[in-house]
XYZ file of C-alpha atoms in Angstrom:
183
model
C 0.000 0.000 0.000
C 2.716 2.494 0.968
C 4.867 1.627 -2.035
C 1.892 2.383 -4.291
C 1.005 5.516 -2.333
C 4.481 7.081 -2.137
C 6.345 5.489 -5.076
C 9.724 5.513 -3.300
C 13.039 4.766 -5.008
C 13.771 2.303 -2.206
C 12.198 0.948 0.977
C 14.035 0.610 4.264
C 12.885 -1.088 7.461
C 14.556 -0.426 10.803
C 14.323 -2.834 13.755
C 14.551 -2.241 17.515
C 16.954 -4.210 19.650
C 15.274 -5.866 22.670
C 14.310 -3.332 25.345
C 16.511 -4.936 28.001
C 19.569 -4.483 25.739
C 19.044 -0.803 24.826
C 21.866 1.623 25.563
C 19.419 4.070 27.196
C 18.387 1.324 29.629
C 21.987 1.109 30.879
C 21.895 4.844 31.661
C 18.349 5.019 33.089
C 17.054 1.650 34.321
C 13.421 2.838 34.411
C 13.499 3.491 30.663
C 10.469 1.701 29.173
C 10.224 -0.460 32.313
C 6.432 -0.081 32.422
C 6.136 -1.836 29.057
C 7.670 -5.029 30.382
C 5.178 -5.053 33.244
C 2.184 -4.518 30.945
C 3.063 -7.610 28.884
C 2.244 -9.873 31.820
C -1.496 -9.232 31.362
C -1.594 -11.233 28.119
C -2.150 -14.975 27.969
C 0.650 -15.429 25.459
C 4.400 -15.006 25.744
C 4.558 -11.539 24.141
C 8.353 -11.349 23.649
C 8.371 -14.813 22.060
C 5.475 -13.905 19.734
C 7.155 -10.636 18.717
C 10.458 -12.406 18.074
C 8.678 -14.894 15.785
C 6.860 -12.139 13.877
C 10.065 -10.145 13.420
C 11.883 -13.212 12.102
C 9.103 -13.957 9.621
C 8.930 -10.309 8.568
C 12.695 -10.192 8.000
C 12.520 -13.234 5.742
C 9.605 -11.863 3.719
C 11.080 -8.361 3.430
C 14.392 -9.795 2.297
C 12.627 -11.568 -0.575
C 10.909 -8.288 -1.469
C 14.272 -6.530 -1.815
C 13.628 -4.285 1.174
C 16.746 -3.027 2.935
C 16.707 -3.795 6.646
C 18.743 -2.339 9.501
C 19.428 -3.635 12.987
C 22.115 -2.901 15.529
C 22.583 -4.296 19.028
C 21.532 -1.849 21.760
C 19.890 0.547 19.277
C 16.268 1.488 18.757
C 14.846 1.853 15.265
C 14.450 5.609 15.721
C 18.204 5.932 16.456
C 18.949 4.059 13.238
C 16.430 6.121 11.279
C 17.989 9.331 12.582
C 21.443 8.151 11.497
C 20.086 7.119 8.093
C 18.430 10.484 7.459
C 21.625 12.306 8.486
C 23.488 10.289 5.849
C 20.907 11.225 3.190
C 20.315 14.960 3.733
C 19.500 15.684 0.109
C 17.024 12.836 -0.384
C 13.338 13.088 0.375
C 12.752 10.701 3.283
C 9.245 9.564 4.153
C 8.900 7.893 7.522
C 5.803 5.745 7.985
C 5.215 5.528 11.723
C 2.764 6.421 14.459
C 5.675 7.243 16.802
C 5.447 10.926 17.713
C 9.188 11.056 18.390
C 9.802 11.391 14.655
C 8.311 14.887 14.684
C 11.701 16.098 15.886
C 13.193 14.953 12.574
C 10.673 16.828 10.431
C 11.095 19.862 12.709
C 14.846 19.930 12.007
C 14.968 18.681 8.424
C 12.878 19.898 5.510
C 13.598 16.729 3.520
C 11.786 14.506 6.034
C 8.052 13.889 5.973
C 6.106 11.798 8.451
C 3.106 9.703 7.505
C 1.191 8.457 10.536
C -0.933 5.479 9.445
C -3.071 5.789 12.591
C -3.803 9.498 12.226
C -7.391 10.645 11.802
C -5.988 13.743 10.118
C -6.951 13.808 6.438
C -3.556 15.183 5.391
C -1.111 12.678 3.977
C 1.755 13.964 6.115
C 1.970 15.204 9.680
C 2.331 18.941 10.101
C 5.709 20.258 11.179
C 5.642 21.221 14.859
C 5.806 24.890 15.796
C 8.057 24.198 18.805
C 11.036 21.909 19.108
C 9.598 18.517 20.179
C 12.810 17.719 22.037
C 12.431 20.817 24.202
C 8.796 19.952 24.893
C 9.707 16.430 26.024
C 12.650 17.680 28.068
C 10.243 19.814 30.044
C 7.119 17.623 30.140
C 8.687 14.163 30.121
C 7.688 11.203 27.998
C 5.147 8.807 29.484
C 5.560 6.349 26.596
C 9.221 5.882 27.572
C 8.606 6.151 31.346
C 10.544 9.414 31.696
C 9.338 12.037 34.140
C 9.237 15.720 33.317
C 9.471 18.774 35.513
C 6.912 19.076 38.263
C 3.801 20.991 37.157
C 5.089 21.486 33.596
C 2.652 20.211 31.014
C 2.067 21.043 27.368
C 0.752 24.579 27.983
C 3.438 25.632 30.444
C 6.161 24.178 28.220
C 4.917 26.383 25.336
C 5.254 29.487 27.494
C 8.755 28.532 28.625
C 9.983 27.555 25.157
C 8.600 30.727 23.558
C 10.248 33.008 26.129
C 13.957 32.273 26.743
C 14.033 34.623 29.733
C 11.171 32.754 31.419
C 12.889 29.458 30.616
C 16.151 30.648 32.202
C 14.280 31.974 35.245
C 12.486 28.641 35.570
C 15.760 26.669 35.512
C 17.250 28.961 38.169
C 14.188 28.666 40.416
C 13.445 26.007 43.040
C 10.458 25.031 40.855
C 12.813 23.320 38.396
C 12.473 20.008 40.175
C 12.031 16.673 38.521
C 9.386 14.549 40.170
C 9.862 10.818 40.046
C 8.124 7.850 41.674
C 10.196 8.350 44.822
C 8.823 11.906 45.245
Protein backbone atom coordinates (compact mmCIF):
# COMPACT_ATOMS: atom_id res chain seq x y z
CA UNK A 1 0.00 0.00 0.00
CA UNK A 2 2.72 2.49 0.97
CA UNK A 3 4.87 1.63 -2.04
CA UNK A 4 1.89 2.38 -4.29
CA UNK A 5 1.01 5.52 -2.33
CA UNK A 6 4.48 7.08 -2.14
CA UNK A 7 6.35 5.49 -5.08
CA UNK A 8 9.72 5.51 -3.30
CA UNK A 9 13.04 4.77 -5.01
CA UNK A 10 13.77 2.30 -2.21
CA UNK A 11 12.20 0.95 0.98
CA UNK A 12 14.03 0.61 4.26
CA UNK A 13 12.89 -1.09 7.46
CA UNK A 14 14.56 -0.43 10.80
CA UNK A 15 14.32 -2.83 13.76
CA UNK A 16 14.55 -2.24 17.52
CA UNK A 17 16.95 -4.21 19.65
CA UNK A 18 15.27 -5.87 22.67
CA UNK A 19 14.31 -3.33 25.35
CA UNK A 20 16.51 -4.94 28.00
CA UNK A 21 19.57 -4.48 25.74
CA UNK A 22 19.04 -0.80 24.83
CA UNK A 23 21.87 1.62 25.56
CA UNK A 24 19.42 4.07 27.20
CA UNK A 25 18.39 1.32 29.63
CA UNK A 26 21.99 1.11 30.88
CA UNK A 27 21.89 4.84 31.66
CA UNK A 28 18.35 5.02 33.09
CA UNK A 29 17.05 1.65 34.32
CA UNK A 30 13.42 2.84 34.41
CA UNK A 31 13.50 3.49 30.66
CA UNK A 32 10.47 1.70 29.17
CA UNK A 33 10.22 -0.46 32.31
CA UNK A 34 6.43 -0.08 32.42
CA UNK A 35 6.14 -1.84 29.06
CA UNK A 36 7.67 -5.03 30.38
CA UNK A 37 5.18 -5.05 33.24
CA UNK A 38 2.18 -4.52 30.94
CA UNK A 39 3.06 -7.61 28.88
CA UNK A 40 2.24 -9.87 31.82
CA UNK A 41 -1.50 -9.23 31.36
CA UNK A 42 -1.59 -11.23 28.12
CA UNK A 43 -2.15 -14.98 27.97
CA UNK A 44 0.65 -15.43 25.46
CA UNK A 45 4.40 -15.01 25.74
CA UNK A 46 4.56 -11.54 24.14
CA UNK A 47 8.35 -11.35 23.65
CA UNK A 48 8.37 -14.81 22.06
CA UNK A 49 5.48 -13.91 19.73
CA UNK A 50 7.16 -10.64 18.72
CA UNK A 51 10.46 -12.41 18.07
CA UNK A 52 8.68 -14.89 15.79
CA UNK A 53 6.86 -12.14 13.88
CA UNK A 54 10.06 -10.15 13.42
CA UNK A 55 11.88 -13.21 12.10
CA UNK A 56 9.10 -13.96 9.62
CA UNK A 57 8.93 -10.31 8.57
CA UNK A 58 12.69 -10.19 8.00
CA UNK A 59 12.52 -13.23 5.74
CA UNK A 60 9.61 -11.86 3.72
CA UNK A 61 11.08 -8.36 3.43
CA UNK A 62 14.39 -9.80 2.30
CA UNK A 63 12.63 -11.57 -0.58
CA UNK A 64 10.91 -8.29 -1.47
CA UNK A 65 14.27 -6.53 -1.82
CA UNK A 66 13.63 -4.28 1.17
CA UNK A 67 16.75 -3.03 2.93
CA UNK A 68 16.71 -3.79 6.65
CA UNK A 69 18.74 -2.34 9.50
CA UNK A 70 19.43 -3.64 12.99
CA UNK A 71 22.12 -2.90 15.53
CA UNK A 72 22.58 -4.30 19.03
CA UNK A 73 21.53 -1.85 21.76
CA UNK A 74 19.89 0.55 19.28
CA UNK A 75 16.27 1.49 18.76
CA UNK A 76 14.85 1.85 15.26
CA UNK A 77 14.45 5.61 15.72
CA UNK A 78 18.20 5.93 16.46
CA UNK A 79 18.95 4.06 13.24
CA UNK A 80 16.43 6.12 11.28
CA UNK A 81 17.99 9.33 12.58
CA UNK A 82 21.44 8.15 11.50
CA UNK A 83 20.09 7.12 8.09
CA UNK A 84 18.43 10.48 7.46
CA UNK A 85 21.63 12.31 8.49
CA UNK A 86 23.49 10.29 5.85
CA UNK A 87 20.91 11.23 3.19
CA UNK A 88 20.32 14.96 3.73
CA UNK A 89 19.50 15.68 0.11
CA UNK A 90 17.02 12.84 -0.38
CA UNK A 91 13.34 13.09 0.38
CA UNK A 92 12.75 10.70 3.28
CA UNK A 93 9.24 9.56 4.15
CA UNK A 94 8.90 7.89 7.52
CA UNK A 95 5.80 5.75 7.98
CA UNK A 96 5.21 5.53 11.72
CA UNK A 97 2.76 6.42 14.46
CA UNK A 98 5.68 7.24 16.80
CA UNK A 99 5.45 10.93 17.71
CA UNK A 100 9.19 11.06 18.39
CA UNK A 101 9.80 11.39 14.66
CA UNK A 102 8.31 14.89 14.68
CA UNK A 103 11.70 16.10 15.89
CA UNK A 104 13.19 14.95 12.57
CA UNK A 105 10.67 16.83 10.43
CA UNK A 106 11.09 19.86 12.71
CA UNK A 107 14.85 19.93 12.01
CA UNK A 108 14.97 18.68 8.42
CA UNK A 109 12.88 19.90 5.51
CA UNK A 110 13.60 16.73 3.52
CA UNK A 111 11.79 14.51 6.03
CA UNK A 112 8.05 13.89 5.97
CA UNK A 113 6.11 11.80 8.45
CA UNK A 114 3.11 9.70 7.50
CA UNK A 115 1.19 8.46 10.54
CA UNK A 116 -0.93 5.48 9.44
CA UNK A 117 -3.07 5.79 12.59
CA UNK A 118 -3.80 9.50 12.23
CA UNK A 119 -7.39 10.64 11.80
CA UNK A 120 -5.99 13.74 10.12
CA UNK A 121 -6.95 13.81 6.44
CA UNK A 122 -3.56 15.18 5.39
CA UNK A 123 -1.11 12.68 3.98
CA UNK A 124 1.76 13.96 6.11
CA UNK A 125 1.97 15.20 9.68
CA UNK A 126 2.33 18.94 10.10
CA UNK A 127 5.71 20.26 11.18
CA UNK A 128 5.64 21.22 14.86
CA UNK A 129 5.81 24.89 15.80
CA UNK A 130 8.06 24.20 18.80
CA UNK A 131 11.04 21.91 19.11
CA UNK A 132 9.60 18.52 20.18
CA UNK A 133 12.81 17.72 22.04
CA UNK A 134 12.43 20.82 24.20
CA UNK A 135 8.80 19.95 24.89
CA UNK A 136 9.71 16.43 26.02
CA UNK A 137 12.65 17.68 28.07
CA UNK A 138 10.24 19.81 30.04
CA UNK A 139 7.12 17.62 30.14
CA UNK A 140 8.69 14.16 30.12
CA UNK A 141 7.69 11.20 28.00
CA UNK A 142 5.15 8.81 29.48
CA UNK A 143 5.56 6.35 26.60
CA UNK A 144 9.22 5.88 27.57
CA UNK A 145 8.61 6.15 31.35
CA UNK A 146 10.54 9.41 31.70
CA UNK A 147 9.34 12.04 34.14
CA UNK A 148 9.24 15.72 33.32
CA UNK A 149 9.47 18.77 35.51
CA UNK A 150 6.91 19.08 38.26
CA UNK A 151 3.80 20.99 37.16
CA UNK A 152 5.09 21.49 33.60
CA UNK A 153 2.65 20.21 31.01
CA UNK A 154 2.07 21.04 27.37
CA UNK A 155 0.75 24.58 27.98
CA UNK A 156 3.44 25.63 30.44
CA UNK A 157 6.16 24.18 28.22
CA UNK A 158 4.92 26.38 25.34
CA UNK A 159 5.25 29.49 27.49
CA UNK A 160 8.75 28.53 28.62
CA UNK A 161 9.98 27.55 25.16
CA UNK A 162 8.60 30.73 23.56
CA UNK A 163 10.25 33.01 26.13
CA UNK A 164 13.96 32.27 26.74
CA UNK A 165 14.03 34.62 29.73
CA UNK A 166 11.17 32.75 31.42
CA UNK A 167 12.89 29.46 30.62
CA UNK A 168 16.15 30.65 32.20
CA UNK A 169 14.28 31.97 35.25
CA UNK A 170 12.49 28.64 35.57
CA UNK A 171 15.76 26.67 35.51
CA UNK A 172 17.25 28.96 38.17
CA UNK A 173 14.19 28.67 40.42
CA UNK A 174 13.45 26.01 43.04
CA UNK A 175 10.46 25.03 40.86
CA UNK A 176 12.81 23.32 38.40
CA UNK A 177 12.47 20.01 40.17
CA UNK A 178 12.03 16.67 38.52
CA UNK A 179 9.39 14.55 40.17
CA UNK A 180 9.86 10.82 40.05
CA UNK A 181 8.12 7.85 41.67
CA UNK A 182 10.20 8.35 44.82
CA UNK A 183 8.82 11.91 45.24
